[in-house]
Structures are given as C-alpha cells and as structure tokens.
Coordinates of C-alpha atoms in Angstrom, one line a residue:
Chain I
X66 CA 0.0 0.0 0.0
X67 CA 1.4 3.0 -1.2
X68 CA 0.4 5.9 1.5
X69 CA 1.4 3.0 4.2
X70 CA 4.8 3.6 5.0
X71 CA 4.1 3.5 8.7
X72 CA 4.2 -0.4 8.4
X73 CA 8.2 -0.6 7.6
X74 CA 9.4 -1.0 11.3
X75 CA 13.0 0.4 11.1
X76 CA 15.8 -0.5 14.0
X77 CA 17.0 3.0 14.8
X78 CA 21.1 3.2 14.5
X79 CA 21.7 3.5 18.4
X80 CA 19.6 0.4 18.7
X81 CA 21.7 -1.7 16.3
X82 CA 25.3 -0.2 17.4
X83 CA 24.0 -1.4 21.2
X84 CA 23.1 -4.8 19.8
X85 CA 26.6 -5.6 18.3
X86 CA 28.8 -4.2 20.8
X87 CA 27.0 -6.3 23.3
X88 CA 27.2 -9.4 21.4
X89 CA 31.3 -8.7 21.6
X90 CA 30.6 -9.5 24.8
X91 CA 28.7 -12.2 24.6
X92 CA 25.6 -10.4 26.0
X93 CA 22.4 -10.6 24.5
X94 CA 19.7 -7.9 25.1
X95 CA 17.3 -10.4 26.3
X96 CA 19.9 -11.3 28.5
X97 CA 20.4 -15.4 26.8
X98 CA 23.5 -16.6 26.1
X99 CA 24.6 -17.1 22.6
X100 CA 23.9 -20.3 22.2
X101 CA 20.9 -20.3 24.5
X102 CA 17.1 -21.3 23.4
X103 CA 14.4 -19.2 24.8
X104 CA 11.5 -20.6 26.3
X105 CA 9.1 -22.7 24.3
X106 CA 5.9 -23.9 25.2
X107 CA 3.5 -26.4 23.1
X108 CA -0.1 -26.0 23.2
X109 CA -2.7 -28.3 21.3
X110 CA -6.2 -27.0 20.8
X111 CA -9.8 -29.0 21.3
X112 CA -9.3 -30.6 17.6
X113 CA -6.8 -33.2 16.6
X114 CA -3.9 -31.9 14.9
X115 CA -4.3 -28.5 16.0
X116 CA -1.3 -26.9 17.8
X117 CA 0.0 -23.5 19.2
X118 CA 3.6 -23.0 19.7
X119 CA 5.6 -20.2 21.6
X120 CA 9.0 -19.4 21.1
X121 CA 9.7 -16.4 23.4
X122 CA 7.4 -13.8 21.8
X123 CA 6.9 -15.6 18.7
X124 CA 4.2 -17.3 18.7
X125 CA 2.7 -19.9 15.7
X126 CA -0.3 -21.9 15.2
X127 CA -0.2 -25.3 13.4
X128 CA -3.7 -27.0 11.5
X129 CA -3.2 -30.6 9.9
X130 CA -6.2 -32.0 8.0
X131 CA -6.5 -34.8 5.8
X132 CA -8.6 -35.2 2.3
X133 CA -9.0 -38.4 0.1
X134 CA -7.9 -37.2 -3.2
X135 CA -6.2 -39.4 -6.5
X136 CA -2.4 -39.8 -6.5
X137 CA 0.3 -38.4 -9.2
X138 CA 0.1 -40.8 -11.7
X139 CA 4.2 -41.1 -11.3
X140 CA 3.7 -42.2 -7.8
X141 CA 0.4 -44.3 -7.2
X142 CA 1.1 -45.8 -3.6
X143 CA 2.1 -42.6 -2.2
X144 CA 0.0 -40.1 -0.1
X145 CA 0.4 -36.5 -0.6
X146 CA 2.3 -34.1 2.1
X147 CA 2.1 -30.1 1.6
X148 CA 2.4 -27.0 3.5
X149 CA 0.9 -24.0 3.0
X150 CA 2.4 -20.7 4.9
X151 CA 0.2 -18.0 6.0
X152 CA 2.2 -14.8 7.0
X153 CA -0.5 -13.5 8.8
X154 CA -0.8 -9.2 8.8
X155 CA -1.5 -9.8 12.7
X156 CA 2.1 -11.0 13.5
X157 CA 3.9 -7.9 11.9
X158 CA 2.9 -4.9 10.3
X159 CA 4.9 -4.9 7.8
X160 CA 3.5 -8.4 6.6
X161 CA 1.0 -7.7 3.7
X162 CA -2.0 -9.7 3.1
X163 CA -2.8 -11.7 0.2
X164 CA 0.2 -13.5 -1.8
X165 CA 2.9 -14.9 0.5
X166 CA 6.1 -13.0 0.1
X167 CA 9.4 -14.4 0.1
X168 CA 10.1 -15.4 3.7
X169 CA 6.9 -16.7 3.5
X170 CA 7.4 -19.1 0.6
X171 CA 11.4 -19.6 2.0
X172 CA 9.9 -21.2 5.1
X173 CA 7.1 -23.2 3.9
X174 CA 10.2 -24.5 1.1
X175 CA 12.7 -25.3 4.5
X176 CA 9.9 -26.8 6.3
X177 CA 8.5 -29.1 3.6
X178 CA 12.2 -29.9 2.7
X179 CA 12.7 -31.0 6.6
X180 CA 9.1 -33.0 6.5
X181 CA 8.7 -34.3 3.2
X182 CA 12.3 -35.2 1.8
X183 CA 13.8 -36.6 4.7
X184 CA 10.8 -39.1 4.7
X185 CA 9.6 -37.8 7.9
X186 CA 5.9 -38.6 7.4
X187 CA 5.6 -42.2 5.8
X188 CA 3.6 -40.9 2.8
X189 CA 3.1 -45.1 1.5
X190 CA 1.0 -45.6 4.5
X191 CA -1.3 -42.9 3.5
X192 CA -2.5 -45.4 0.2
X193 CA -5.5 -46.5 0.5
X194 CA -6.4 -47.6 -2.7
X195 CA -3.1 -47.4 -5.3
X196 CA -4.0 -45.2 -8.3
X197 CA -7.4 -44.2 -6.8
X198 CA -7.5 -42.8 -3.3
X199 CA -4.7 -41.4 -0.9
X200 CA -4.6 -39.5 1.9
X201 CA -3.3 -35.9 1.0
X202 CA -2.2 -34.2 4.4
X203 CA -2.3 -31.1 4.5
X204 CA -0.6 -28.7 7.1
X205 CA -2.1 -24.7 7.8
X206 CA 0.7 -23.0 9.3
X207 CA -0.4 -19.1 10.7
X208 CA 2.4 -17.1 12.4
X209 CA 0.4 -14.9 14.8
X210 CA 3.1 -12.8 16.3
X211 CA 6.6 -12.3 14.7
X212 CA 9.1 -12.2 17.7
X213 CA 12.2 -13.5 15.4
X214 CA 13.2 -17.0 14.4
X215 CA 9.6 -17.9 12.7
X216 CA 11.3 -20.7 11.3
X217 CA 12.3 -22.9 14.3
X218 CA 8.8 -22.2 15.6
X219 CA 6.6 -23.2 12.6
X220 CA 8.6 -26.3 12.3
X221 CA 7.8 -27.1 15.8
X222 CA 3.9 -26.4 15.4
X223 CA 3.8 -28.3 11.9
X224 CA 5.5 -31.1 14.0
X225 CA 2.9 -31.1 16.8
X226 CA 0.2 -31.0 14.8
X227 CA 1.4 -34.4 12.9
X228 CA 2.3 -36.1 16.2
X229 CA -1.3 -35.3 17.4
X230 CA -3.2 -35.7 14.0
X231 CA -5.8 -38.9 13.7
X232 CA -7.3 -39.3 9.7
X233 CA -10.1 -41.6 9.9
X234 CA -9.6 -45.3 9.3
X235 CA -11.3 -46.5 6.2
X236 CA -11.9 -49.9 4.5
X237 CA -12.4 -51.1 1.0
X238 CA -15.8 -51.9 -0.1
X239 CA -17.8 -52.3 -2.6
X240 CA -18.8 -55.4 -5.2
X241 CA -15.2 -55.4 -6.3
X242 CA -13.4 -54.2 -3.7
X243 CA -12.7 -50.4 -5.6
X244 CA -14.7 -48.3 -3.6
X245 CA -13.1 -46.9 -0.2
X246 CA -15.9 -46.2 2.9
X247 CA -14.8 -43.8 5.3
X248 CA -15.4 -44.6 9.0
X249 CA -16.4 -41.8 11.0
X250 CA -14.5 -41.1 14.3
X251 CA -17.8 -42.4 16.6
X252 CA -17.9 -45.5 15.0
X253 CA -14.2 -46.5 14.2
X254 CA -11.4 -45.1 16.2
X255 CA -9.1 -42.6 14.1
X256 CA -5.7 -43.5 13.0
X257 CA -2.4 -41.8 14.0
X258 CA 0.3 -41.0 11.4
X259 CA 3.1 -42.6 11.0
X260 CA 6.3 -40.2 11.7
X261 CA 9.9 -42.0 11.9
X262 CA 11.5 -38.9 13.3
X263 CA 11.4 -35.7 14.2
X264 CA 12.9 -33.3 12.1
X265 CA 14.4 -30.3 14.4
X266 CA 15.1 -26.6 12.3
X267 CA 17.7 -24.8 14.7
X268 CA 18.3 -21.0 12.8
X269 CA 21.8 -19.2 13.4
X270 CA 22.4 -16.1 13.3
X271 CA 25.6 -14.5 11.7
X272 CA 27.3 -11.1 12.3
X273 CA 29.9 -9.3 10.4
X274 CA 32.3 -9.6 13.2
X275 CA 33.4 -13.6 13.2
X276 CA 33.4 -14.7 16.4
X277 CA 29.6 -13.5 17.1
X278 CA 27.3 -16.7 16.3
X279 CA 24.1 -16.7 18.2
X280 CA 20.8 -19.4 17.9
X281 CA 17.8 -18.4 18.0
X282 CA 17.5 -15.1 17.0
X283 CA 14.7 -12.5 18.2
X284 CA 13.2 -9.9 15.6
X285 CA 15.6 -7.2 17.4
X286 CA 18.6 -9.3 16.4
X287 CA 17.5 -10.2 12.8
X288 CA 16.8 -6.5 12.0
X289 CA 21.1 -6.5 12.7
X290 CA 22.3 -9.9 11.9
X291 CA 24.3 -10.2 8.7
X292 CA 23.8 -13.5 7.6
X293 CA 21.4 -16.7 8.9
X294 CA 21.3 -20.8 8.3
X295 CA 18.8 -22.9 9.2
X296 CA 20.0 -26.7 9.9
X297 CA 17.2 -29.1 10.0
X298 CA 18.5 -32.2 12.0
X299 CA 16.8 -34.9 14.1
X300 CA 17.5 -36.5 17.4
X301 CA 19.3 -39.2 15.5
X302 CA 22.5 -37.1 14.2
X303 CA 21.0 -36.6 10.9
X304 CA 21.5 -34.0 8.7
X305 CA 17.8 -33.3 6.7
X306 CA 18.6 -29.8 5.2
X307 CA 20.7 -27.0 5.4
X308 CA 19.6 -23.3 4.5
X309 CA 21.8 -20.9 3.8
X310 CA 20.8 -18.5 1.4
X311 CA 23.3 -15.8 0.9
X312 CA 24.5 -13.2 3.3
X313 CA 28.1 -13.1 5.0
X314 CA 30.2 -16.1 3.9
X315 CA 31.4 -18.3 6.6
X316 CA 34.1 -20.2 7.4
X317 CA 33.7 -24.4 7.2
X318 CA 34.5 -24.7 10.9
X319 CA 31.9 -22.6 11.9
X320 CA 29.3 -24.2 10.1
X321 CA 31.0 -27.7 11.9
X322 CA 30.4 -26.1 15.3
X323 CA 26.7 -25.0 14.4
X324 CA 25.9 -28.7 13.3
X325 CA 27.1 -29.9 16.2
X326 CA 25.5 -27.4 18.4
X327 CA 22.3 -27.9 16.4
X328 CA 22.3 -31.6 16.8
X329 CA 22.4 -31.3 20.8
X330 CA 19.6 -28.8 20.9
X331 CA 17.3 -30.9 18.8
X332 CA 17.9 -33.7 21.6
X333 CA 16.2 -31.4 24.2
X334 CA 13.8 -30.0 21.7
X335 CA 12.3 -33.4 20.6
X336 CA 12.0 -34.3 24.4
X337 CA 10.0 -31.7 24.7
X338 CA 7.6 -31.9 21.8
X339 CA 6.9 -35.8 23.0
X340 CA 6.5 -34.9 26.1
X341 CA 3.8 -32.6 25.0
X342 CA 2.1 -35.0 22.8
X343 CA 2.1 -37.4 25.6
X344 CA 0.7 -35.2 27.8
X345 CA -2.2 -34.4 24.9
X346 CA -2.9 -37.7 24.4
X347 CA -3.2 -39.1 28.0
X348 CA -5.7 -35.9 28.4
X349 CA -7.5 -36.5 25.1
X350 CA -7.5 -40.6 26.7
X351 CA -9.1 -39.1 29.8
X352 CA -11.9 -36.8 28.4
X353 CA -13.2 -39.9 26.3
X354 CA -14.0 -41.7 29.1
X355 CA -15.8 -38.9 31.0
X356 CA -19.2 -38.1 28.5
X357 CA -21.1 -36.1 30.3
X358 CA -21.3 -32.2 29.8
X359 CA -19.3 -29.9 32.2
X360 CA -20.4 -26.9 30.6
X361 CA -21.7 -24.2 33.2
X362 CA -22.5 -21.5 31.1
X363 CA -24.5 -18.3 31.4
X364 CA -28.4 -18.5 31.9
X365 CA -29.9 -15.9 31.1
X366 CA -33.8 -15.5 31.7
X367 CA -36.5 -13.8 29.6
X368 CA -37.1 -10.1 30.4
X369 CA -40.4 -10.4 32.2
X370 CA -42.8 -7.6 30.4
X371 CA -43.2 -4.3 33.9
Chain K
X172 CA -42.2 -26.8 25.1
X173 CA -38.4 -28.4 26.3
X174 CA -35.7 -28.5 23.8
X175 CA -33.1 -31.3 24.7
X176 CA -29.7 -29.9 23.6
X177 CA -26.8 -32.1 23.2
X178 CA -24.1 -30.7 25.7
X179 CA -27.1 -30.3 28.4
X180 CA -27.6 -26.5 28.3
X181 CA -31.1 -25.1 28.9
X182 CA -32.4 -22.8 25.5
X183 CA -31.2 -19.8 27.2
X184 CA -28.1 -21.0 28.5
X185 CA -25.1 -19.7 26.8
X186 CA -21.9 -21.4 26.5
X187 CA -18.7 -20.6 29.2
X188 CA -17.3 -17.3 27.9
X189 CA -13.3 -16.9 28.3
X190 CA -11.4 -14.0 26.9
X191 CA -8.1 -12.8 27.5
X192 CA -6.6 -9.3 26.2
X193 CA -3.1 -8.2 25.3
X194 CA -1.7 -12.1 24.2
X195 CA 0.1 -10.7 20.8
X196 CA 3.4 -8.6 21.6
X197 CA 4.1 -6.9 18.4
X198 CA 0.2 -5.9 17.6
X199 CA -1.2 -3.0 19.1
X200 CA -4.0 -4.6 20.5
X201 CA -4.9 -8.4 20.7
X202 CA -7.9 -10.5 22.2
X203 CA -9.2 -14.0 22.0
X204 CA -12.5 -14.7 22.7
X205 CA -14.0 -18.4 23.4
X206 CA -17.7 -19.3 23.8
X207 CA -17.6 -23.2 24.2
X208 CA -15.5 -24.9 22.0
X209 CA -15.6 -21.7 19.4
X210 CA -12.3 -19.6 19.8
X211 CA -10.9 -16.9 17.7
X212 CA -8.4 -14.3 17.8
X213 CA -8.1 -10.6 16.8
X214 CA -5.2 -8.4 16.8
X215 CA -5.2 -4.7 15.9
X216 CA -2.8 -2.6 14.6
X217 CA -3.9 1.1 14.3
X218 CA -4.0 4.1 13.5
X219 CA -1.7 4.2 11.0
X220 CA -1.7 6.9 8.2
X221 CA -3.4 6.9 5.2
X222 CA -6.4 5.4 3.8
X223 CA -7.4 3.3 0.9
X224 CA -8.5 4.7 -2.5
X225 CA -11.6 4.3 -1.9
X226 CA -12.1 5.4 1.5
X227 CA -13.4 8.6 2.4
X228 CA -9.7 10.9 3.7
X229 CA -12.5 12.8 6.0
X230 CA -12.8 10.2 8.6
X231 CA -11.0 7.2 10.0
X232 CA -11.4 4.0 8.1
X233 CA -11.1 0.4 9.4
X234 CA -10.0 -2.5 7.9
X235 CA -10.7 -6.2 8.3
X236 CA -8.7 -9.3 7.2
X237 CA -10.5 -12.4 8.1
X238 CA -8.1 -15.8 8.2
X239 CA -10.0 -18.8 8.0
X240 CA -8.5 -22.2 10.1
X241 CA -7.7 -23.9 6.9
X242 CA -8.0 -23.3 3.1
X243 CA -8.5 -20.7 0.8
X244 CA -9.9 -17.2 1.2
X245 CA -13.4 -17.7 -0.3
X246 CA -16.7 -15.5 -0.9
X247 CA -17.6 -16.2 2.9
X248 CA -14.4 -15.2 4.3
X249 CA -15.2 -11.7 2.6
X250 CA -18.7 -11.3 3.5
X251 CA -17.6 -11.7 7.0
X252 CA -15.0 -9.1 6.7
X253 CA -17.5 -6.9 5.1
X254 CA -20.0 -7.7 8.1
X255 CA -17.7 -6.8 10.2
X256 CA -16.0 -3.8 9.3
X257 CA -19.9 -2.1 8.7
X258 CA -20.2 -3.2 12.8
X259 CA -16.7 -1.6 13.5
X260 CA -17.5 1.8 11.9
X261 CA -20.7 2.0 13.6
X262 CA -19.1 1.3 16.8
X263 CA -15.6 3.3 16.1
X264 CA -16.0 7.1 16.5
X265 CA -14.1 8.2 13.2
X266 CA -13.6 11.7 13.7
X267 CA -10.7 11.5 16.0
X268 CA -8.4 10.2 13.9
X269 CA -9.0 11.2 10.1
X270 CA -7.1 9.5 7.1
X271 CA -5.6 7.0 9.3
X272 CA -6.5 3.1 8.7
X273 CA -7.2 0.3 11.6
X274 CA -6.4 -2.8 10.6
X275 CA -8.4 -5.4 12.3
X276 CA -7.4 -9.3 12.0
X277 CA -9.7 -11.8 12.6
X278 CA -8.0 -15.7 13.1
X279 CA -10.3 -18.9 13.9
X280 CA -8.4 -20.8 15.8
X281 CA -11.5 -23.6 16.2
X282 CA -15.5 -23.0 14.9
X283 CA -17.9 -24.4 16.8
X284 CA -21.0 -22.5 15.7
X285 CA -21.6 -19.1 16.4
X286 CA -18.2 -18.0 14.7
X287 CA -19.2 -14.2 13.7
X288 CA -20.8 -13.6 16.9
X289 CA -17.5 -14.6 19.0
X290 CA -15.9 -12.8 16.3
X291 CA -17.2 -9.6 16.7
X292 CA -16.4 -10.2 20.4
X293 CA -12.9 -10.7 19.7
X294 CA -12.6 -8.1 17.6
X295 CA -14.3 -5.0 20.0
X296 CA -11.8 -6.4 23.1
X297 CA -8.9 -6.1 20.5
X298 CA -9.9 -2.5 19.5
X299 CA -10.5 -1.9 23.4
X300 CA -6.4 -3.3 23.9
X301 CA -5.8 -1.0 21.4
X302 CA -7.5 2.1 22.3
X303 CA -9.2 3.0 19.6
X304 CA -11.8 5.5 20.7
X305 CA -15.3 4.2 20.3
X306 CA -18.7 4.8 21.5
X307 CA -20.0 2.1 23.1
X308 CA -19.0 -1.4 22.4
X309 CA -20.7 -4.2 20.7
X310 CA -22.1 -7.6 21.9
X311 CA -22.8 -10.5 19.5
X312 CA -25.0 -13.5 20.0
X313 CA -26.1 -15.9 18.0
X314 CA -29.8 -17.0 17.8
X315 CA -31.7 -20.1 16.4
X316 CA -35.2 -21.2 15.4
X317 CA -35.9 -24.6 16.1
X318 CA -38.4 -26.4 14.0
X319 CA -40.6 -26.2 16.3
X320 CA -40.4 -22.4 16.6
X321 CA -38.6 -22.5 19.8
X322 CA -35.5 -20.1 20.0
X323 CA -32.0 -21.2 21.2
X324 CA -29.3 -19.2 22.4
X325 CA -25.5 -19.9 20.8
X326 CA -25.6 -23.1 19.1
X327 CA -22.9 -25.3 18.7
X328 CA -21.6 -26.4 15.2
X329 CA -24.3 -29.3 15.1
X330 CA -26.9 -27.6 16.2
X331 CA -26.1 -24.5 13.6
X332 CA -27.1 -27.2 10.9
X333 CA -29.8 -28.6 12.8
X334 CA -31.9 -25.6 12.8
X335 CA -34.3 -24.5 11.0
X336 CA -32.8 -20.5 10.8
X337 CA -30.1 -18.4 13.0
X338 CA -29.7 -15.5 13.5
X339 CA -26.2 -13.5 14.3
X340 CA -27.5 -10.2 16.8
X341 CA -25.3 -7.3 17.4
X342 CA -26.5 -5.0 20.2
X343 CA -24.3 -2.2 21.7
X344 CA -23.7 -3.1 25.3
X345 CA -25.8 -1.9 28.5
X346 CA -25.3 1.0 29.8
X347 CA -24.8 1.7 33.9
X348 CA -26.0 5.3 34.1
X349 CA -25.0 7.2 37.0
X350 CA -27.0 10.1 35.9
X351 CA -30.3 10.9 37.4
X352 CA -32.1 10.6 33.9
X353 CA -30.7 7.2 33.2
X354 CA -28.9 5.6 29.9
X355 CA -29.3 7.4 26.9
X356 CA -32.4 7.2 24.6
X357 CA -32.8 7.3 21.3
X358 CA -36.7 8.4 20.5
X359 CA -38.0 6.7 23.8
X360 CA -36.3 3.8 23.5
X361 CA -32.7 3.1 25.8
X362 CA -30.0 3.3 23.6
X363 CA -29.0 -0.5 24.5
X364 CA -32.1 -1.8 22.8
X365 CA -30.8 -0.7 19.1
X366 CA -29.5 -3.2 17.0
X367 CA -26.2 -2.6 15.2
X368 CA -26.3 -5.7 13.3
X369 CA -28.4 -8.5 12.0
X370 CA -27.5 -11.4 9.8
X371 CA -30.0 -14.1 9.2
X372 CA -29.8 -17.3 7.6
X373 CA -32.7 -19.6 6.8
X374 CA -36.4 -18.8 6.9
X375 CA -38.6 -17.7 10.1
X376 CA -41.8 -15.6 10.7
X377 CA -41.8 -12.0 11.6
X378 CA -43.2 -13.6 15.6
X379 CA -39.7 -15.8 15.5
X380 CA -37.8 -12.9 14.7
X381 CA -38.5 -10.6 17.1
X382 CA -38.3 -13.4 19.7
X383 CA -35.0 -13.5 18.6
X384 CA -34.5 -10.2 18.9
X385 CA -35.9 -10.5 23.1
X386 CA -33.9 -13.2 23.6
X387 CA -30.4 -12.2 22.4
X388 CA -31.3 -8.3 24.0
X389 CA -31.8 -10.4 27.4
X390 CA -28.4 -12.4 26.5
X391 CA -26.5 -9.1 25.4
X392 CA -27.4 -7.8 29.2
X393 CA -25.0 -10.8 30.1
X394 CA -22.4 -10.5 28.0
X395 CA -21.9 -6.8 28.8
X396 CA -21.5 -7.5 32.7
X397 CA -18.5 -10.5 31.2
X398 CA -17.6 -7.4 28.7
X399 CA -17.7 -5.5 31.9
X400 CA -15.6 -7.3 34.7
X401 CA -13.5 -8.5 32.5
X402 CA -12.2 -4.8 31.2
X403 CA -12.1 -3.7 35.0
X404 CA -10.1 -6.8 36.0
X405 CA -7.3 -6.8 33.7
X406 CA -7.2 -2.6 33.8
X407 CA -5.8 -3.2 37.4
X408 CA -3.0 -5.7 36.5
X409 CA -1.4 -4.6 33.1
X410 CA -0.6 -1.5 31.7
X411 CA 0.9 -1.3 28.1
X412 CA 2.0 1.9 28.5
X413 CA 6.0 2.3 27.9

C-alpha cells in the first residue's frame, strides 16, 4: 500500500550499534546466552492436529487436516504431504495480506524440505487404494506474532500438529473391492500418522564480526544480523537440510560447530515436543472416558414484560 | 415446550465465555474470545496513516482481514470481513483520527458455531487493547429457530445445521448510568435496545424474529457484565504503556 509507510518498522542506528557491541561481549539484550534457546511452550487446541507453539514472543499456530484425493500418476502408492504458509498481517505490520512474500514461501520450502524429503511422514501408508485414493495431508501453518526466528517455531507447530493428528480409518468396499468407505470417528477409532522422526530446524544467526554466532535469534537481532542458516537435524544425528541463502560467507568450521550445536539442541527440543504430545494424548484418553457435559454457562432468563 | 440440547444446556443457557486481552506482543491490541468450544483471535494494529483509495480521507477507516483455520480465502471469508467492518464503523468514532486506517485481524483458531458472533467479540476487546476511541462497544450473540419455533441461544456447530434458521445479533452493550435521567435514549427507546447488526440465515416468521431479537437483548445484558468485569479486571493488573 502506497500511503502506508508507517508499516516498515525500522531498528534506529543507536539500537543496532548497542546490539553488536553487546554481542562482543557475549551479551544478548534479552539477557540469553549465545547459544541459549528461549522458552518454548507447546499447546494443542480441542481438535486433533491443532497446535500452538511459543518461542519467546513468537508465537505460531499449526492445522493438519487430511482429504481423500487421487495420487500423481508417477507415484500411485504414495499419499500427498504439503504446506501452506500463512504470513499473517496480525504478527507484523509490515506483513502484507494476500500473496505470501518471500520469507513466506522460503519457510514453507525449509519446512516441507525437513518433513517431506527426509521421509519424515511415511507418505506409502497414506495409500488407501493405489492409483485411486490417498490420503493428502495437508498442514495450515499461521504465524500470529513475529518475535524473530519464525522458522524454528513453525517447524515445531507443523510437528505437533502431525504427532497429534488422527485421519479416519477406512476400508475397502464395494462389489469389487474399488470403492473406499470412510469410518467416522464415533464408530471407528481414528488412526495416528506414521512419523519416523522428528525433524528439528535450529536457525543461526551470523554477524559481520566472526566470532559472534548466536541461535535463536529475536526480531531485534534479525533487524542487525548479517547472515542466517537454518539446519534441519533430528535426534538421531541426521542432517535433513541445510539453509543458507546468501549473506556473510562463513568459514567451514563454523558451520562444523553450528551442526554440532544444532544436533544437541534438537535432543532437548524433541523431548520436549513428545512430552507434549504425551501429555495431549493421556488428556484426550481421559476426556473420552468422561461423557457427560461440564459446561456451566451463562443462563440468562427472559425479560419479564413491567 | 423443552428443547433437549446435546451438551445439556437449557435454551437460554449460553456457552462458558473466556477472553483474555493483550496475548500478541508486536500488535497493538490483541484478544481472543472463546464461547464453548468456538475460539478466535483478533489483533489490531492502528492508526496508522493513510487510507485506501476508496475510503473517504475525511474520517477514520477500518480494515478487516479475516483468516480462515484452513483453506483458501473464499466469498464467505469476505462477506464476514465486510459484516464486520460495517459493525466496527458504527461502533468506532471516526472523527478522531482522520485519514488514518485500523487494521483489524480476525484468526479462527476452532469453529464451533456461532463464529461471527464470538468474532465480533474478539474483535471490540482487541480494539479496546488498542485504544481506539469508540462509542459504546458491541455484543454479538447468536440466535436459532428450532423447527418447532422454539429459540435457542449460541448453538454449537451441530446444532447451527440442525436448525431450521439463526440468526447473528449485534447489540451495543448496556449501559450503567449514574445520571439521574438514566442511559441514553434514542426516541423513547434506551439506547442499548438498538440493533447494530443482524445477519439471518434460513427462513422464520416475523413472531420468530423478534423473539430473537428478546432473547439475544436479554443475552447481550449478560455478555456486557462478562464485557464489563472483565475490562475492569485486567485494567488493574497490566498497563501497556511504555
């Protein structure tokens, strides 16, 4: 929007000269340590495969939902996996509805990369029916607030939401066996997904001055960093994908040391997320058993004519 | 006549209201509203300066982006934004602040029925984290007509369907006058009784409607006292000043 220019949020001069000489010091304005995560916390709403994740201020809302569709005719026993990005205007004004910009399209690329390629999601058990009917998954990912680092945090809800994502089971039917019925959740318990691993993306931030390296970057920091990567590794040791897309060139040991460093944080990170999804499922276990309605709403009673 | 509704509630029973102001850190203002099961969540950024081509320059003009859970932006998606931003104006007082825009984002985070009226909810305790100057605020509740002409208040998803119509009420909220003459009046009538807004869907007779309109008034008292303890509440603890 042309008359809009009060949506570019600009990092005054002062701000950026008191972020760098800090980090020479290894001192962070949020008052982390370099290689320090900040504090995330996993929410899952009322639905299956609805999540909420916090990363510090960022915050990032994951929706999985299944359809029955017909497979690519190059690959007939495989479901279908995709991610759509939604850079919401509420998370930063300087977003802009309608067509996802770059950043947008960058992070739903480095998240499907992490998911899809590295065979994260087994897509052959989504077959129901080869040539005719798969399951394609499809995973809504909304950033509602941009505090920095939307990567790590949309990876984390897209992973959430899987974990704690049931498609209905179905069976073939039918005189020859061709047609598929669909079982709804009352009747026939809903199947989980089948994930082989957790995919982790750890973002580093780069600074003209070598020796600063710092993970997990707020919004602040971005605005001054000169250079980012995003490593996408798993508990495991695995390497799924690496994102650097231009910006300061760095030295091979550095990017050494950030592997490393990113495979130890996604040890803790993927403890957390199952802990969470255990946590979800033992409550989801709990409020099938109990039926009856605890809802203790407002009553409100007709105005009686004076 | 006894209506038996599937989570227990009596007709006029609505469903537990939560809401919670000032969640988002970089918007100016941010709510989210759940009745039931139903949640959303509006942030507001505002004013900022300048105003859309074909916005009048004279007055303040509010904007509304509506993000569905899932899927593409459809014809719904904008009739909802255009619902809502005709409620906002008539709420907003747009004088204040000319040829500035308020952008107001709407986010369903689940829909259980009764989505514009929660909504609408959301999106005048977002403007009130925000501080946009207003006149009164706006209450939204969602009315059905059973088949057998009995009215419900806020349905759930299943019972949206059920019904034979619905309606989606917006009243401005009740007024505690401390002035000897009372609240307000417009032509004899107390200005809470006006209806800002009034979306129908389905068919029902002229008698169903303004039962409706009796019920959801009665409901609106309600909401404002929620509207109202809430506001005072979390005025005490937070200030977002500095």
């Amino acid at each position: 929007m042309e008359g809009r220019l009060a949506n570019a949020w600009r990092l005054t001069v002062n701000d950026k000269n008191f972020i760098k000489t800090a980090l020479l010091s290894e001192i962070r304005i949020d008052g982390r340590k370099p290689f320090e995560y900040r504090k995330i916390s996993i929410k899952f709403g009322r639905e299956d495969g609805s999540s909420e994740v916090q990363l510090g201020q960022t915050r990032v809302m994951g929706i999985v939902t299944a359809q029955l569709v017909q497979p690519y005719r190059d690959r007939p026993k495989e479901g279908m996996l995709s991610i759509f990005t939604e850079f919401s205007p509420m998370a930063d004004p300087s977003f802009e509805p309608g067509r996802p910009g770059e950043s947008a399209v960058e992070l739903g690329r480095i998240i499907n990369r992490g998911l899809r390629e590295s065979r994260a999601v087994d897509t052959e058990s989504l077959c129901i029916l080869a040539g005719k009917f798969v399951w394609a998954i499809r995973i809504d990912i909304h950033i509602l607030d941009n505090g920095g680092n939307l990567v790590d945090a949309a990876n984390i809800a897209a992973l959430a939401a899987l974990l704690t994502f049931r498609r209905p089971e179905c069976s073939l039917g039918g005189e020859d066996g061709q047609e598929v019925i669909v079982h709804p959740p009352e009747i026939r318990e809903p199947l989980p997904l089948m994930v082989h691993h957790l995919p982790i993306a750890i973002t580093f931030g780069f600074f003209s001055n070598e020796s600063i390296l710092l993970i997990d970057p707020t919004h602040n920091e971005e605005a001054v960093m000169s250079g980012r990567m995003t490593t996408t590794v798993n508990a495991n040791g695995d390497i799924c994908a690496i994102q650097k897309g231009g910006g300061e060139g760095i030295p091979q040991r550095v990017i050494m040391q950030c592997l490393q460093l990113a495979t130890s944080k996604a040890a803790s990170i993927t403890k957390q997320i199952k802990d969470a999804v255990e946590a979800f499922n033992t409550e989801r276990a709990l409020r099938k058993i109990k039926r009856h309605p605890t809802s203790t709403g407002v009553d409100v009673r007709e105005k009686q004519n004076q | 006549m006894e209506i038996d509704r599937e989570d227990g509630r009596s007709q006029n029973q609505l469903r537990p209201l939560a809401c919670s102001r000032n969640i988002l850190h970089r918007a100016h203002g941010s709510a989210s509203w759940s009745q039931g099961d139903t949640k959303v969540l509006a942030a507001v950024y505002g004013p900022k300066a300048g105003t859309k081509k074909n916005e009048n320059p004279e007055k303040a003009c509010i904007e509304v982006i509506w993000k569905p859970k899932t899927g593409q932006i459809g014809k719904l998606e904008k009739e909802y934004e255009m619902i809502l931003k005709r409620t906002l104006q008539s709420i907003c007082i747009l004088t204040v602040n000319p040829n500035t825009t308020t952008s107001v984002m709407i986010q369903v985070v689940n829909d259980d029925g009764a989505l514009l009226p929660s909504a609408i909810n959301a999106a005048c305790m977002a403007l009130v984290d925000a501080g946009i100057p207003m006149r009164h605020l706006a209450v939204s509740i969602c009315c059905c007509v059973a088949r057998s002409g009995l009215v419900i208040l806020d349905p759930t998803k299943l019972e949206e369907q059920k019904m034979k119509a619905f309606a989606y009420l917006v009243f401005p909220n009740s007024v505690h006058s401390v002035l000897p003459e009372g609240s307000p009046s417009v032509q004899g009538e107390p200005i809470e009784n006006g209806i800002i807004t009034s979306v129908t869907h389905g068919t029902m007779s002229v008698d169903d409607y303004f039962y409706c309109l009796e019920r959801g008034r009665a409901a609106s008292t309600k909401l404002s006292d929620f509207l109202r303890r809430n506001l005072q509440q979390q005025s005490t603890n937070s200030s977002k000043a500095g």
